[in-house]
Amino acid sequence: MNEQNPRALRKMVTPYEKSDLQKSIWQIINTLVPFFLLWYLAYKSIPVSYFLTLAISVAAAGFLVRIFIIFHDCCHYSFFKNRKANRILGTITGILTLHPFDQWAHDHSVHHATSSNLDKRGTGDIWVLTVEEYLEASTKTKILYRLYRNPFVMFILGPIYVFGITNRFNRKGAKPKERMNTYITNLGIAAVAGLVCWAIGWQNCLLVQVPTFMISGTLGVWLFYIQHTFEDSYFEENEHWEYVKAAVEGSSFYKLPKVMQWLTGNIGFHHVHHLSPRVPNYKLEEVHKNTEPLQNVPTITLATSLQSLKFRLWDEDGRKFVGFSHLGKAAKAQESARLGSD
């Protein structure tokens, strides 16, 4: 990104921080209706061919990701002008995506306020260790970190653990309003699951919902991962951390094919979203195109995004993400520095 006055850049984005009721309602219709239709078609296809069921479930999962983007906007109170409307729709879409509205809104707001801040990691983000922290960590921590960073654990087991387990419980220190919302969400999930199982049988329910959930969950974690894990990202200690730089340089522009961009609710324009979370998802591309400084940001494509799988640690000296293979070189440099100081 070219040098830009942070205040001026924020001011350029401000005009887009208004929801459009017509667009919001249309997005609800073109997202929820196809999702429920596809889910029903997947169920009806089970006697025909389960391969057909899986194919339809892939499409349903795409729309479930889009439902999550609506939920995500509601958590930022950007989908509607009315806060109550955001809370109501956010709770409903939270039931569909297995996310308690208030709990997730809290953790995600912390993520936005601390993203790329080395001194404030740990809430609403992916576990990141620096090279030095890893080298000085205990054996237990190193093993846990390597397991956490394993693609199977992160993208397959991760969604099950987060969406299916941790989201079902209130966080420590949650206020009564947040706790109640979690209980309501859990009851809603149980009621919907019970109703569907009663209507079509628990076996059929699982045959459709499990692949739909797993595919959407994996896609969701992948999107969150790639939006902040790319080689030349941005991390700073709190003393030097800047919100605008963290947003624009520490969040990627994930340039996706138009169909995938649509299904993911433009969340690939993540640099715009982090700069101004109050911009509705359907205006993110418009902001990117009309704000020249935002066009000179880290850009990732489907092909280049796969390279991020090798990034495991943040190298403070090189100011970039590196893989575990970098540790040998880092350990030698650390040892040489110690010998030199003796």
Tab-separated table of C-alpha atoms in Angstrom:
chain	number	residue	atom	x	y	z
A	1	MET	CA	0.000	0.000	0.000
A	2	ASN	CA	1.226	3.466	-0.840
A	3	GLU	CA	1.762	5.849	2.059
A	4	GLN	CA	-1.648	7.211	2.923
A	5	ASN	CA	-2.985	9.338	5.736
A	6	PRO	CA	-5.001	6.863	7.843
A	7	ARG	CA	-7.648	9.441	8.657
A	8	ALA	CA	-8.030	10.373	4.984
A	9	LEU	CA	-8.336	6.716	3.974
A	10	ARG	CA	-11.017	6.060	6.579
A	11	LYS	CA	-12.865	9.165	5.397
A	12	MET	CA	-12.883	7.855	1.812
A	13	VAL	CA	-14.657	4.696	2.966
A	14	THR	CA	-17.195	6.367	5.282
A	15	PRO	CA	-19.849	7.040	2.576
A	16	TYR	CA	-20.226	3.280	2.050
A	17	GLU	CA	-20.976	2.541	5.711
A	18	LYS	CA	-24.729	2.469	5.166
A	19	SER	CA	-26.882	-0.567	4.553
A	20	ASP	CA	-29.407	-0.689	1.726
A	21	LEU	CA	-32.662	-2.290	2.925
A	22	GLN	CA	-33.647	-3.443	-0.547
A	23	LYS	CA	-30.273	-5.090	-1.159
A	24	SER	CA	-30.258	-6.689	2.291
A	25	ILE	CA	-33.724	-8.190	1.827
A	26	TRP	CA	-32.841	-9.428	-1.654
A	27	GLN	CA	-29.691	-11.054	-0.278
A	28	ILE	CA	-31.750	-12.858	2.359
A	29	ILE	CA	-34.065	-14.177	-0.351
A	30	ASN	CA	-31.361	-15.211	-2.831
A	31	THR	CA	-29.420	-16.948	-0.072
A	32	LEU	CA	-31.896	-18.646	2.253
A	33	VAL	CA	-34.359	-19.838	-0.398
A	34	PRO	CA	-31.725	-21.628	-2.532
A	35	PHE	CA	-30.136	-23.115	0.592
A	36	PHE	CA	-33.364	-24.696	1.850
A	37	LEU	CA	-34.281	-25.821	-1.674
A	38	LEU	CA	-30.889	-27.449	-2.198
A	39	TRP	CA	-31.047	-29.102	1.229
A	40	TYR	CA	-34.469	-30.550	0.347
A	41	LEU	CA	-33.254	-31.728	-3.076
A	42	ALA	CA	-30.264	-33.395	-1.431
A	43	TYR	CA	-32.648	-35.286	0.856
A	44	LYS	CA	-34.903	-36.333	-2.046
A	45	SER	CA	-31.881	-37.544	-4.022
A	46	ILE	CA	-30.772	-40.073	-1.377
A	47	PRO	CA	-32.807	-42.995	-2.867
A	48	VAL	CA	-31.514	-42.106	-6.354
A	49	SER	CA	-27.776	-41.838	-5.688
A	50	TYR	CA	-25.790	-40.720	-2.668
A	51	PHE	CA	-23.137	-39.342	-5.029
A	52	LEU	CA	-25.840	-37.011	-6.334
A	53	THR	CA	-26.690	-36.143	-2.738
A	54	LEU	CA	-23.070	-35.235	-2.063
A	55	ALA	CA	-22.926	-33.088	-5.201
A	56	ILE	CA	-26.025	-31.163	-4.151
A	57	SER	CA	-24.631	-30.877	-0.611
A	58	VAL	CA	-21.560	-29.123	-2.015
A	59	ALA	CA	-23.821	-26.464	-3.536
A	60	ALA	CA	-25.854	-26.228	-0.304
A	61	ALA	CA	-22.605	-25.761	1.640
A	62	GLY	CA	-21.729	-22.811	-0.583
A	63	PHE	CA	-25.005	-21.133	0.310
A	64	LEU	CA	-24.450	-21.946	3.986
A	65	VAL	CA	-21.179	-20.009	3.776
A	66	ARG	CA	-23.184	-17.133	2.295
A	67	ILE	CA	-25.641	-17.393	5.208
A	68	PHE	CA	-22.677	-17.085	7.546
A	69	ILE	CA	-21.628	-13.869	5.798
A	70	ILE	CA	-25.084	-12.430	6.515
A	71	PHE	CA	-24.689	-13.545	10.144
A	72	HIS	CA	-21.227	-11.949	10.154
A	73	ASP	CA	-22.611	-8.621	8.900
A	74	CYS	CA	-25.351	-8.713	11.523
A	75	CYS	CA	-22.683	-9.142	14.212
A	76	HIS	CA	-21.124	-5.905	12.955
A	77	TYR	CA	-24.590	-4.282	12.883
A	78	SER	CA	-23.983	-3.458	9.231
A	79	PHE	CA	-26.668	-5.549	7.515
A	80	PHE	CA	-29.575	-3.378	8.693
A	81	LYS	CA	-29.696	0.143	10.059
A	82	ASN	CA	-31.822	-1.093	12.968
A	83	ARG	CA	-29.784	-2.809	15.710
A	84	LYS	CA	-32.697	-5.003	16.803
A	85	ALA	CA	-33.197	-6.246	13.254
A	86	ASN	CA	-29.506	-7.203	13.116
A	87	ARG	CA	-29.819	-9.077	16.411
A	88	ILE	CA	-32.921	-10.988	15.334
A	89	LEU	CA	-31.594	-12.024	11.932
A	90	GLY	CA	-28.161	-12.638	13.440
A	91	THR	CA	-29.620	-15.035	16.003
A	92	ILE	CA	-31.624	-16.896	13.339
A	93	THR	CA	-28.671	-17.238	10.973
A	94	GLY	CA	-26.529	-18.117	13.997
A	95	ILE	CA	-28.793	-21.103	14.629
A	96	LEU	CA	-28.360	-22.209	11.014
A	97	THR	CA	-24.562	-21.799	11.169
A	98	LEU	CA	-24.168	-23.039	14.788
A	99	HIS	CA	-22.841	-19.698	16.084
A	100	PRO	CA	-24.249	-17.827	19.116
A	101	PHE	CA	-24.758	-14.224	18.006
A	102	ASP	CA	-23.548	-12.305	21.084
A	103	GLN	CA	-20.627	-14.573	21.876
A	104	TRP	CA	-19.285	-14.535	18.340
A	105	ALA	CA	-19.889	-10.789	17.948
A	106	HIS	CA	-17.791	-10.179	21.074
A	107	ASP	CA	-14.882	-12.387	20.023
A	108	HIS	CA	-14.939	-11.077	16.480
A	109	SER	CA	-14.930	-7.446	17.579
A	110	VAL	CA	-11.836	-8.236	19.682
A	111	HIS	CA	-10.286	-9.833	16.602
A	112	HIS	CA	-10.841	-6.648	14.610
A	113	ALA	CA	-9.427	-4.478	17.382
A	114	THR	CA	-6.292	-6.597	17.850
A	115	SER	CA	-5.623	-8.233	14.471
A	116	SER	CA	-1.867	-8.399	13.723
A	117	ASN	CA	-1.000	-7.087	17.199
A	118	LEU	CA	1.690	-9.382	18.610
A	119	ASP	CA	0.928	-8.332	22.184
A	120	LYS	CA	-2.824	-8.934	21.988
A	121	ARG	CA	-3.202	-12.311	20.312
A	122	GLY	CA	-5.577	-15.023	21.460
A	123	THR	CA	-9.199	-13.959	21.001
A	124	GLY	CA	-11.086	-14.629	17.788
A	125	ASP	CA	-7.984	-15.372	15.749
A	126	ILE	CA	-5.760	-18.244	14.624
A	127	TRP	CA	-2.969	-19.311	16.960
A	128	VAL	CA	0.263	-17.766	15.672
A	129	LEU	CA	3.693	-18.127	17.251
A	130	THR	CA	6.773	-16.194	16.223
A	131	VAL	CA	9.940	-18.095	15.343
A	132	GLU	CA	11.582	-16.984	18.589
A	133	GLU	CA	8.545	-17.986	20.680
A	134	TYR	CA	8.520	-21.424	19.092
A	135	LEU	CA	12.232	-22.000	19.676
A	136	GLU	CA	11.865	-21.052	23.340
A	137	ALA	CA	8.605	-22.987	23.883
A	138	SER	CA	8.319	-26.202	25.881
A	139	THR	CA	8.195	-29.541	24.080
A	140	LYS	CA	4.502	-29.853	24.915
A	141	THR	CA	3.714	-26.458	23.365
A	142	LYS	CA	5.715	-27.303	20.249
A	143	ILE	CA	3.808	-30.571	19.787
A	144	LEU	CA	0.431	-28.890	20.334
A	145	TYR	CA	1.314	-26.091	17.944
A	146	ARG	CA	2.411	-28.497	15.217
A	147	LEU	CA	-0.806	-30.472	15.670
A	148	TYR	CA	-2.870	-27.270	15.577
A	149	ARG	CA	-1.145	-26.177	12.363
A	150	ASN	CA	-1.629	-29.552	10.672
A	151	PRO	CA	-4.076	-29.025	7.750
A	152	PHE	CA	-6.222	-32.030	8.755
A	153	VAL	CA	-6.585	-30.740	12.307
A	154	MET	CA	-7.154	-27.120	11.289
A	155	PHE	CA	-9.555	-27.609	8.385
A	156	ILE	CA	-11.317	-30.880	9.229
A	157	LEU	CA	-11.272	-31.359	12.999
A	158	GLY	CA	-11.176	-27.597	13.651
A	159	PRO	CA	-14.705	-26.834	12.398
A	160	ILE	CA	-16.125	-29.771	14.366
A	161	TYR	CA	-14.437	-28.604	17.560
A	162	VAL	CA	-15.251	-24.908	17.196
A	163	PHE	CA	-18.763	-25.062	15.743
A	164	GLY	CA	-19.894	-28.234	17.450
A	165	ILE	CA	-18.286	-27.921	20.889
A	166	THR	CA	-16.807	-24.573	21.933
A	167	ASN	CA	-19.685	-22.565	20.444
A	168	ARG	CA	-22.129	-24.448	22.640
A	169	PHE	CA	-20.695	-22.998	25.840
A	170	ASN	CA	-20.501	-19.462	27.185
A	171	ARG	CA	-17.118	-17.847	27.476
A	172	LYS	CA	-15.745	-16.925	30.878
A	173	GLY	CA	-16.941	-13.479	31.908
A	174	ALA	CA	-19.930	-13.434	29.564
A	175	LYS	CA	-22.721	-11.073	30.626
A	176	PRO	CA	-26.282	-12.364	31.255
A	177	LYS	CA	-27.525	-11.094	27.874
A	178	GLU	CA	-24.779	-12.981	26.052
A	179	ARG	CA	-25.337	-16.119	28.108
A	180	MET	CA	-29.056	-16.063	27.354
A	181	ASN	CA	-28.381	-15.684	23.632
A	182	THR	CA	-26.142	-18.772	23.709
A	183	TYR	CA	-28.896	-20.759	25.458
A	184	ILE	CA	-31.463	-19.564	22.912
A	185	THR	CA	-29.147	-20.522	20.048
A	186	ASN	CA	-28.569	-23.991	21.481
A	187	LEU	CA	-32.294	-24.509	22.005
A	188	GLY	CA	-32.932	-23.309	18.459
A	189	ILE	CA	-30.393	-25.741	17.047
A	190	ALA	CA	-31.907	-28.606	19.057
A	191	ALA	CA	-35.442	-27.660	17.973
A	192	VAL	CA	-34.555	-27.452	14.271
A	193	ALA	CA	-32.574	-30.711	14.399
A	194	GLY	CA	-35.377	-32.449	16.272
A	195	LEU	CA	-38.009	-31.235	13.829
A	196	VAL	CA	-36.013	-32.313	10.773
A	197	CYS	CA	-35.194	-35.721	12.281
A	198	TRP	CA	-38.880	-36.233	13.099
A	199	ALA	CA	-39.899	-35.273	9.552
A	200	ILE	CA	-37.364	-37.270	7.504
A	201	GLY	CA	-35.582	-39.548	9.981
A	202	TRP	CA	-32.278	-38.993	11.765
A	203	GLN	CA	-30.340	-41.113	9.253
A	204	ASN	CA	-31.472	-39.005	6.294
A	205	CYS	CA	-30.848	-35.837	8.278
A	206	LEU	CA	-27.253	-36.859	8.950
A	207	LEU	CA	-26.681	-38.000	5.363
A	208	VAL	CA	-27.436	-34.471	4.159
A	209	GLN	CA	-26.350	-32.273	7.058
A	210	VAL	CA	-22.965	-33.846	7.818
A	211	PRO	CA	-21.412	-33.243	4.365
A	212	THR	CA	-23.076	-29.825	4.131
A	213	PHE	CA	-21.708	-28.830	7.527
A	214	MET	CA	-18.231	-30.279	6.965
A	215	ILE	CA	-17.758	-28.658	3.556
A	216	SER	CA	-19.048	-25.256	4.685
A	217	GLY	CA	-17.063	-25.441	7.921
A	218	THR	CA	-13.854	-26.274	6.097
A	219	LEU	CA	-14.455	-23.466	3.596
A	220	GLY	CA	-15.163	-21.036	6.430
A	221	VAL	CA	-11.973	-21.872	8.319
A	222	TRP	CA	-9.969	-21.768	5.093
A	223	LEU	CA	-11.284	-18.290	4.235
A	224	PHE	CA	-10.440	-16.980	7.694
A	225	TYR	CA	-7.016	-18.602	7.516
A	226	ILE	CA	-6.024	-17.289	4.092
A	227	GLN	CA	-7.260	-13.774	4.866
A	228	HIS	CA	-4.563	-13.344	7.508
A	229	THR	CA	-1.931	-15.964	6.641
A	230	PHE	CA	0.082	-14.896	3.624
A	231	GLU	CA	3.818	-14.388	3.283
A	232	ASP	CA	4.176	-10.592	3.442
A	233	SER	CA	1.536	-9.972	6.071
A	234	TYR	CA	1.713	-7.415	8.875
A	235	PHE	CA	2.462	-7.995	12.564
A	236	GLU	CA	3.704	-5.461	15.086
A	237	GLU	CA	4.126	-5.160	18.817
A	238	ASN	CA	1.517	-2.960	20.438
A	239	GLU	CA	3.850	0.027	20.648
A	240	HIS	CA	4.170	0.222	16.855
A	241	TRP	CA	0.848	-1.340	15.844
A	242	GLU	CA	-1.472	0.765	13.664
A	243	TYR	CA	-5.111	-0.105	13.000
A	244	VAL	CA	-5.184	1.018	9.360
A	245	LYS	CA	-1.930	-0.752	8.492
A	246	ALA	CA	-3.149	-3.895	10.220
A	247	ALA	CA	-6.368	-3.740	8.194
A	248	VAL	CA	-4.874	-2.970	4.798
A	249	GLU	CA	-1.544	-4.795	5.010
A	250	GLY	CA	-2.464	-7.561	7.462
A	251	SER	CA	-5.631	-8.614	5.612
A	252	SER	CA	-5.545	-10.015	2.098
A	253	PHE	CA	-7.514	-9.338	-1.045
A	254	TYR	CA	-8.540	-12.873	-1.996
A	255	LYS	CA	-9.330	-12.559	-5.695
A	256	LEU	CA	-11.834	-15.312	-6.397
A	257	PRO	CA	-13.801	-16.356	-9.502
A	258	LYS	CA	-17.090	-14.440	-9.656
A	259	VAL	CA	-19.281	-17.380	-8.594
A	260	MET	CA	-17.133	-18.063	-5.534
A	261	GLN	CA	-16.929	-14.344	-4.775
A	262	TRP	CA	-20.722	-14.215	-4.775
A	263	LEU	CA	-21.154	-17.324	-2.614
A	264	THR	CA	-18.627	-16.009	-0.091
A	265	GLY	CA	-20.333	-12.636	0.129
A	266	ASN	CA	-17.335	-10.644	-1.151
A	267	ILE	CA	-15.407	-11.527	2.006
A	268	GLY	CA	-12.306	-11.851	-0.196
A	269	PHE	CA	-12.165	-8.041	-0.028
A	270	HIS	CA	-11.032	-8.569	3.525
A	271	HIS	CA	-8.763	-5.531	3.610
A	272	VAL	CA	-11.828	-3.353	3.019
A	273	HIS	CA	-13.809	-5.168	5.678
A	274	HIS	CA	-11.095	-4.756	8.301
A	275	LEU	CA	-10.660	-1.110	7.450
A	276	SER	CA	-14.390	-0.527	7.978
A	277	PRO	CA	-16.496	-3.368	9.412
A	278	ARG	CA	-19.626	-1.222	9.040
A	279	VAL	CA	-19.552	-1.572	5.243
A	280	PRO	CA	-22.142	-4.234	4.228
A	281	ASN	CA	-20.745	-7.196	2.326
A	282	TYR	CA	-22.526	-6.197	-0.889
A	283	LYS	CA	-20.600	-2.899	-0.990
A	284	LEU	CA	-17.093	-4.238	-0.353
A	285	GLU	CA	-16.178	-4.651	-4.018
A	286	GLU	CA	-17.465	-1.161	-4.778
A	287	VAL	CA	-15.235	0.305	-2.067
A	288	HIS	CA	-12.227	-1.591	-3.406
A	289	LYS	CA	-12.776	-0.385	-6.954
A	290	ASN	CA	-13.456	3.235	-6.000
A	291	THR	CA	-10.667	3.677	-3.453
A	292	GLU	CA	-7.311	3.702	-5.233
A	293	PRO	CA	-5.060	3.097	-2.165
A	294	LEU	CA	-7.002	-0.102	-1.440
A	295	GLN	CA	-6.123	-1.536	-4.829
A	296	ASN	CA	-2.424	-1.728	-3.919
A	297	VAL	CA	-2.752	-4.401	-1.260
A	298	PRO	CA	-1.562	-8.024	-0.921
A	299	THR	CA	-3.520	-9.946	-3.574
A	300	ILE	CA	-3.998	-13.704	-3.439
A	301	THR	CA	-5.600	-15.987	-6.033
A	302	LEU	CA	-6.925	-19.532	-5.729
A	303	ALA	CA	-3.623	-20.870	-7.068
A	304	THR	CA	-1.297	-18.763	-4.932
A	305	SER	CA	-3.420	-19.234	-1.808
A	306	LEU	CA	-2.376	-22.884	-1.618
A	307	GLN	CA	1.157	-21.714	-0.825
A	308	SER	CA	-0.112	-20.436	2.520
A	309	LEU	CA	-0.362	-24.018	3.772
A	310	LYS	CA	3.416	-23.999	4.293
A	311	PHE	CA	3.319	-20.877	6.480
A	312	ARG	CA	3.486	-21.806	10.144
A	313	LEU	CA	5.391	-19.107	12.057
A	314	TRP	CA	5.857	-15.359	11.956
A	315	ASP	CA	9.486	-14.347	11.456
A	316	GLU	CA	9.909	-10.982	13.200
A	317	ASP	CA	13.359	-10.441	11.688
A	318	GLY	CA	12.302	-11.137	8.114
A	319	ARG	CA	8.806	-9.681	8.681
A	320	LYS	CA	7.099	-12.551	6.911
A	321	PHE	CA	5.475	-15.942	7.473
A	322	VAL	CA	7.787	-18.938	7.224
A	323	GLY	CA	7.505	-22.712	7.460
A	324	PHE	CA	8.919	-25.089	10.044
A	325	SER	CA	11.837	-25.687	7.667
A	326	HIS	CA	13.055	-22.193	8.580
A	327	LEU	CA	13.646	-23.254	12.193
A	328	GLY	CA	17.072	-24.818	11.587
A	329	LYS	CA	18.449	-21.596	10.175
A	330	ALA	CA	16.785	-19.561	12.938
A	331	ALA	CA	18.168	-21.819	15.674
A	332	LYS	CA	21.708	-21.467	14.290
A	333	ALA	CA	21.360	-17.681	14.127
A	334	GLN	CA	20.050	-17.613	17.701
A	335	GLU	CA	22.939	-19.778	18.914
A	336	SER	CA	25.497	-17.592	17.105
A	337	ALA	CA	24.011	-14.510	18.723
A	338	ARG	CA	24.286	-16.103	22.162
A	339	LEU	CA	27.890	-17.149	21.592
A	340	GLY	CA	28.695	-13.668	20.395
A	341	SER	CA	27.278	-12.113	23.550
A	342	ASP	CA	29.210	-14.443	25.898
